[in-house]
Amino acid sequence: RELTKARDAEAESLREMENQKNALADSWREKLGPAQERYPDFDEKGQNLVSTFDGIDPAYGEYLTSTLMSMEFGPDVLYYLANNTDEANKIVDMGPTRATIALGRIEAKFAMADAEKQISRPRVSNAPTPPPTNKGSAAASVEVPDDTDDLDAFASKLFKKKGRL
């Protein structure tokens, strides 16, 4: 019984790992399209970088690959490293922990650039257009009736009509 439980647990663990790998691969494919548009030579540069690291330990290579694939700006980091192979070699030689930190620093540069782009874009409001403004005068004009008892107001009105004031 215990042997069966152990086998079932191991099989479940393997299925879970496979599901995580598939999810990571799907996420990576979604990021590749926009990266290939930004960088027309992305595939060629990426292949050159991969061939640079043929001699590293497979487990370490898989770790670095999954780290890059899990980054939000992973394709950008990959392209950067493909254009800076000396830096890429230094990062690989650092070991897993320091390499992860170095990759994170490179990704932070892309994240900052993206944040600056977001800030510089004007935001379009969803608010309705404002009503038209009144183009009349700010002062209210009072109409003086012709049969007013206020002789000064009547005289002022009369002389305005004749253009004397």
PDB file of C-alpha atoms in Angstrom:
ATOM      1  CA  ARG A   1       0.000   0.000   0.000  1.00  0.00           C
ATOM      2  CA  GLU A   2       2.660   2.520   0.957  1.00  0.00           C
ATOM      3  CA  LEU A   3       4.571   1.744  -2.214  1.00  0.00           C
ATOM      4  CA  THR A   4       1.443   2.450  -4.284  1.00  0.00           C
ATOM      5  CA  LYS A   5       0.845   5.725  -2.439  1.00  0.00           C
ATOM      6  CA  ALA A   6       4.447   6.770  -3.035  1.00  0.00           C
ATOM      7  CA  ARG A   7       4.165   5.941  -6.752  1.00  0.00           C
ATOM      8  CA  ASP A   8       0.886   7.858  -7.013  1.00  0.00           C
ATOM      9  CA  ALA A   9       2.409  10.870  -5.258  1.00  0.00           C
ATOM     10  CA  GLU A  10       5.440  10.743  -7.538  1.00  0.00           C
ATOM     11  CA  ALA A  11       3.226  10.463 -10.625  1.00  0.00           C
ATOM     12  CA  GLU A  12       1.136  13.403  -9.430  1.00  0.00           C
ATOM     13  CA  SER A  13       4.271  15.437  -8.812  1.00  0.00           C
ATOM     14  CA  LEU A  14       5.528  14.665 -12.317  1.00  0.00           C
ATOM     15  CA  ARG A  15       2.162  15.645 -13.830  1.00  0.00           C
ATOM     16  CA  GLU A  16       2.213  18.916 -11.891  1.00  0.00           C
ATOM     17  CA  MET A  17       5.757  19.676 -13.082  1.00  0.00           C
ATOM     18  CA  GLU A  18       4.748  18.916 -16.660  1.00  0.00           C
ATOM     19  CA  ASN A  19       1.709  21.208 -16.348  1.00  0.00           C
ATOM     20  CA  GLN A  20       3.926  24.012 -15.023  1.00  0.00           C
ATOM     21  CA  LYS A  21       6.370  23.536 -17.904  1.00  0.00           C
ATOM     22  CA  ASN A  22       3.519  23.656 -20.405  1.00  0.00           C
ATOM     23  CA  ALA A  23       2.073  26.806 -18.826  1.00  0.00           C
ATOM     24  CA  LEU A  24       5.504  28.446 -18.912  1.00  0.00           C
ATOM     25  CA  ALA A  25       5.957  27.471 -22.572  1.00  0.00           C
ATOM     26  CA  ASP A  26       2.509  28.878 -23.443  1.00  0.00           C
ATOM     27  CA  SER A  27       3.307  32.131 -21.656  1.00  0.00           C
ATOM     28  CA  TRP A  28       6.648  32.354 -23.466  1.00  0.00           C
ATOM     29  CA  ARG A  29       4.995  31.856 -26.867  1.00  0.00           C
ATOM     30  CA  GLU A  30       2.605  34.728 -26.100  1.00  0.00           C
ATOM     31  CA  LYS A  31       5.565  37.017 -25.331  1.00  0.00           C
ATOM     32  CA  LEU A  32       7.512  35.972 -28.440  1.00  0.00           C
ATOM     33  CA  GLY A  33       5.146  37.488 -31.007  1.00  0.00           C
ATOM     34  CA  PRO A  34       5.544  41.091 -29.840  1.00  0.00           C
ATOM     35  CA  ALA A  35       9.303  40.584 -29.318  1.00  0.00           C
ATOM     36  CA  GLN A  36       9.717  39.290 -32.876  1.00  0.00           C
ATOM     37  CA  GLU A  37       7.912  42.402 -34.116  1.00  0.00           C
ATOM     38  CA  ARG A  38      10.184  44.690 -32.066  1.00  0.00           C
ATOM     39  CA  TYR A  39      13.345  42.821 -33.043  1.00  0.00           C
ATOM     40  CA  PRO A  40      13.253  41.501 -36.629  1.00  0.00           C
ATOM     41  CA  ASP A  41      16.433  39.449 -36.053  1.00  0.00           C
ATOM     42  CA  PHE A  42      15.199  38.009 -32.735  1.00  0.00           C
ATOM     43  CA  ASP A  43      15.181  34.357 -33.818  1.00  0.00           C
ATOM     44  CA  GLU A  44      18.643  34.526 -35.370  1.00  0.00           C
ATOM     45  CA  LYS A  45      20.147  36.296 -32.332  1.00  0.00           C
ATOM     46  CA  GLY A  46      18.425  33.898 -29.946  1.00  0.00           C
ATOM     47  CA  GLN A  47      19.848  30.873 -31.765  1.00  0.00           C
ATOM     48  CA  ASN A  48      23.343  32.385 -31.610  1.00  0.00           C
ATOM     49  CA  LEU A  49      22.981  32.844 -27.863  1.00  0.00           C
ATOM     50  CA  VAL A  50      21.738  29.280 -27.366  1.00  0.00           C
ATOM     51  CA  SER A  51      24.703  27.903 -29.277  1.00  0.00           C
ATOM     52  CA  THR A  52      27.020  29.955 -27.041  1.00  0.00           C
ATOM     53  CA  PHE A  53      25.872  27.965 -24.007  1.00  0.00           C
ATOM     54  CA  ASP A  54      25.996  24.446 -25.414  1.00  0.00           C
ATOM     55  CA  GLY A  55      28.724  23.422 -22.969  1.00  0.00           C
ATOM     56  CA  ILE A  56      27.014  24.273 -19.657  1.00  0.00           C
ATOM     57  CA  ASP A  57      25.472  21.738 -17.298  1.00  0.00           C
ATOM     58  CA  PRO A  58      22.003  20.794 -18.667  1.00  0.00           C
ATOM     59  CA  ALA A  59      20.285  21.301 -15.285  1.00  0.00           C
ATOM     60  CA  TYR A  60      21.813  24.779 -14.951  1.00  0.00           C
ATOM     61  CA  GLY A  61      20.874  25.574 -18.542  1.00  0.00           C
ATOM     62  CA  GLU A  62      17.298  24.505 -17.868  1.00  0.00           C
ATOM     63  CA  TYR A  63      17.256  26.677 -14.742  1.00  0.00           C
ATOM     64  CA  LEU A  64      18.473  29.731 -16.668  1.00  0.00           C
ATOM     65  CA  THR A  65      16.021  29.047 -19.475  1.00  0.00           C
ATOM     66  CA  SER A  66      13.040  28.750 -17.149  1.00  0.00           C
ATOM     67  CA  THR A  67      14.168  31.894 -15.306  1.00  0.00           C
ATOM     68  CA  LEU A  68      14.259  33.865 -18.568  1.00  0.00           C
ATOM     69  CA  MET A  69      10.960  32.405 -19.732  1.00  0.00           C
ATOM     70  CA  SER A  70       9.235  33.342 -16.480  1.00  0.00           C
ATOM     71  CA  MET A  71      10.320  36.994 -16.679  1.00  0.00           C
ATOM     72  CA  GLU A  72       7.772  39.535 -17.842  1.00  0.00           C
ATOM     73  CA  PHE A  73      10.390  41.037 -20.168  1.00  0.00           C
ATOM     74  CA  GLY A  74      12.152  37.727 -20.818  1.00  0.00           C
ATOM     75  CA  PRO A  75      12.322  38.097 -24.613  1.00  0.00           C
ATOM     76  CA  ASP A  76      13.840  41.559 -24.213  1.00  0.00           C
ATOM     77  CA  VAL A  77      16.419  40.234 -21.741  1.00  0.00           C
ATOM     78  CA  LEU A  78      17.221  37.357 -24.084  1.00  0.00           C
ATOM     79  CA  TYR A  79      17.695  39.747 -27.003  1.00  0.00           C
ATOM     80  CA  TYR A  80      19.865  42.007 -24.863  1.00  0.00           C
ATOM     81  CA  LEU A  81      22.068  39.062 -23.856  1.00  0.00           C
ATOM     82  CA  ALA A  82      22.253  37.888 -27.481  1.00  0.00           C
ATOM     83  CA  ASN A  83      23.670  41.306 -28.367  1.00  0.00           C
ATOM     84  CA  ASN A  84      26.003  41.321 -25.355  1.00  0.00           C
ATOM     85  CA  THR A  85      27.461  37.819 -25.275  1.00  0.00           C
ATOM     86  CA  ASP A  86      30.398  38.822 -23.060  1.00  0.00           C
ATOM     87  CA  GLU A  87      27.957  39.927 -20.381  1.00  0.00           C
ATOM     88  CA  ALA A  88      25.889  36.788 -20.938  1.00  0.00           C
ATOM     89  CA  ASN A  89      28.973  34.635 -20.384  1.00  0.00           C
ATOM     90  CA  LYS A  90      29.793  36.504 -17.177  1.00  0.00           C
ATOM     91  CA  ILE A  91      26.251  35.967 -15.920  1.00  0.00           C
ATOM     92  CA  VAL A  92      26.395  32.240 -16.644  1.00  0.00           C
ATOM     93  CA  ASP A  93      29.714  31.990 -14.811  1.00  0.00           C
ATOM     94  CA  MET A  94      28.219  33.626 -11.692  1.00  0.00           C
ATOM     95  CA  GLY A  95      26.227  30.588 -10.628  1.00  0.00           C
ATOM     96  CA  PRO A  96      22.458  30.295 -10.168  1.00  0.00           C
ATOM     97  CA  THR A  97      21.852  32.829  -7.390  1.00  0.00           C
ATOM     98  CA  ARG A  98      24.002  35.673  -8.682  1.00  0.00           C
ATOM     99  CA  ALA A  99      22.938  34.956 -12.278  1.00  0.00           C
ATOM    100  CA  THR A 100      19.293  35.286 -11.251  1.00  0.00           C
ATOM    101  CA  ILE A 101      20.023  38.631  -9.587  1.00  0.00           C
ATOM    102  CA  ALA A 102      21.916  39.858 -12.661  1.00  0.00           C
ATOM    103  CA  LEU A 103      19.055  38.813 -14.951  1.00  0.00           C
ATOM    104  CA  GLY A 104      16.627  40.613 -12.659  1.00  0.00           C
ATOM    105  CA  ARG A 105      18.686  43.792 -12.908  1.00  0.00           C
ATOM    106  CA  ILE A 106      18.618  43.634 -16.693  1.00  0.00           C
ATOM    107  CA  GLU A 107      14.874  43.049 -16.654  1.00  0.00           C
ATOM    108  CA  ALA A 108      14.430  46.026 -14.314  1.00  0.00           C
ATOM    109  CA  LYS A 109      15.886  48.282 -17.015  1.00  0.00           C
ATOM    110  CA  PHE A 110      13.210  47.131 -19.448  1.00  0.00           C
ATOM    111  CA  ALA A 111      10.511  47.498 -16.797  1.00  0.00           C
ATOM    112  CA  MET A 112      11.617  51.071 -16.056  1.00  0.00           C
ATOM    113  CA  ALA A 113      11.639  51.954 -19.756  1.00  0.00           C
ATOM    114  CA  ASP A 114       8.146  50.495 -20.120  1.00  0.00           C
ATOM    115  CA  ALA A 115       6.914  52.433 -17.084  1.00  0.00           C
ATOM    116  CA  GLU A 116       8.302  55.660 -18.537  1.00  0.00           C
ATOM    117  CA  LYS A 117       6.465  54.967 -21.796  1.00  0.00           C
ATOM    118  CA  GLN A 118       3.241  54.423 -19.861  1.00  0.00           C
ATOM    119  CA  ILE A 119       3.692  57.727 -18.032  1.00  0.00           C
ATOM    120  CA  SER A 120       4.481  59.698 -21.185  1.00  0.00           C
ATOM    121  CA  ARG A 121       1.379  58.491 -23.009  1.00  0.00           C
ATOM    122  CA  PRO A 122      -1.533  60.848 -22.556  1.00  0.00           C
ATOM    123  CA  ARG A 123      -4.442  59.112 -20.948  1.00  0.00           C
ATOM    124  CA  VAL A 124      -7.709  59.364 -22.796  1.00  0.00           C
ATOM    125  CA  SER A 125     -10.629  60.212 -20.572  1.00  0.00           C
ATOM    126  CA  ASN A 126     -13.899  58.320 -20.701  1.00  0.00           C
ATOM    127  CA  ALA A 127     -15.737  61.400 -19.432  1.00  0.00           C
ATOM    128  CA  PRO A 128     -18.408  62.887 -21.668  1.00  0.00           C
ATOM    129  CA  THR A 129     -17.542  66.019 -23.595  1.00  0.00           C
ATOM    130  CA  PRO A 130     -18.202  69.179 -21.612  1.00  0.00           C
ATOM    131  CA  PRO A 131     -21.174  71.371 -22.546  1.00  0.00           C
ATOM    132  CA  PRO A 132     -20.469  74.370 -24.776  1.00  0.00           C
ATOM    133  CA  THR A 133     -19.327  77.469 -22.976  1.00  0.00           C
ATOM    134  CA  ASN A 134     -21.401  80.647 -22.985  1.00  0.00           C
ATOM    135  CA  LYS A 135     -19.841  83.089 -25.379  1.00  0.00           C
ATOM    136  CA  GLY A 136     -21.939  86.055 -24.179  1.00  0.00           C
ATOM    137  CA  SER A 137     -20.768  88.866 -21.956  1.00  0.00           C
ATOM    138  CA  ALA A 138     -20.086  88.292 -18.320  1.00  0.00           C
ATOM    139  CA  ALA A 139     -22.156  91.290 -17.206  1.00  0.00           C
ATOM    140  CA  ALA A 140     -25.919  90.980 -17.211  1.00  0.00           C
ATOM    141  CA  SER A 141     -27.650  93.670 -19.202  1.00  0.00           C
ATOM    142  CA  VAL A 142     -30.818  95.021 -17.682  1.00  0.00           C
ATOM    143  CA  GLU A 143     -33.504  96.207 -20.039  1.00  0.00           C
ATOM    144  CA  VAL A 144     -35.013  99.459 -18.878  1.00  0.00           C
ATOM    145  CA  PRO A 145     -38.735  99.695 -19.751  1.00  0.00           C
ATOM    146  CA  ASP A 146     -39.844 102.818 -21.617  1.00  0.00           C
ATOM    147  CA  ASP A 147     -42.436 103.667 -18.973  1.00  0.00           C
ATOM    148  CA  THR A 148     -39.949 103.694 -16.082  1.00  0.00           C
ATOM    149  CA  ASP A 149     -40.105 106.215 -13.286  1.00  0.00           C
ATOM    150  CA  ASP A 150     -36.274 106.236 -13.109  1.00  0.00           C
ATOM    151  CA  LEU A 151     -35.441 109.216 -15.307  1.00  0.00           C
ATOM    152  CA  ASP A 152     -31.658 108.625 -15.132  1.00  0.00           C
ATOM    153  CA  ALA A 153     -32.048 105.039 -16.391  1.00  0.00           C
ATOM    154  CA  PHE A 154     -34.440 106.198 -19.112  1.00  0.00           C
ATOM    155  CA  ALA A 155     -32.085 108.993 -20.198  1.00  0.00           C
ATOM    156  CA  SER A 156     -29.156 106.581 -20.291  1.00  0.00           C
ATOM    157  CA  LYS A 157     -31.155 104.186 -22.462  1.00  0.00           C
ATOM    158  CA  LEU A 158     -32.308 106.927 -24.765  1.00  0.00           C
ATOM    159  CA  PHE A 159     -28.862 108.391 -25.303  1.00  0.00           C
ATOM    160  CA  LYS A 160     -27.315 104.940 -25.908  1.00  0.00           C
ATOM    161  CA  LYS A 161     -29.781 104.404 -28.733  1.00  0.00           C
ATOM    162  CA  LYS A 162     -28.795 107.688 -30.313  1.00  0.00           C
ATOM    163  CA  GLY A 163     -25.101 106.928 -29.866  1.00  0.00           C
ATOM    164  CA  ARG A 164     -24.397 109.907 -27.653  1.00  0.00           C
ATOM    165  CA  LEU A 165     -22.897 108.045 -24.705  1.00  0.00           C
TER     166      LEU A 165
END
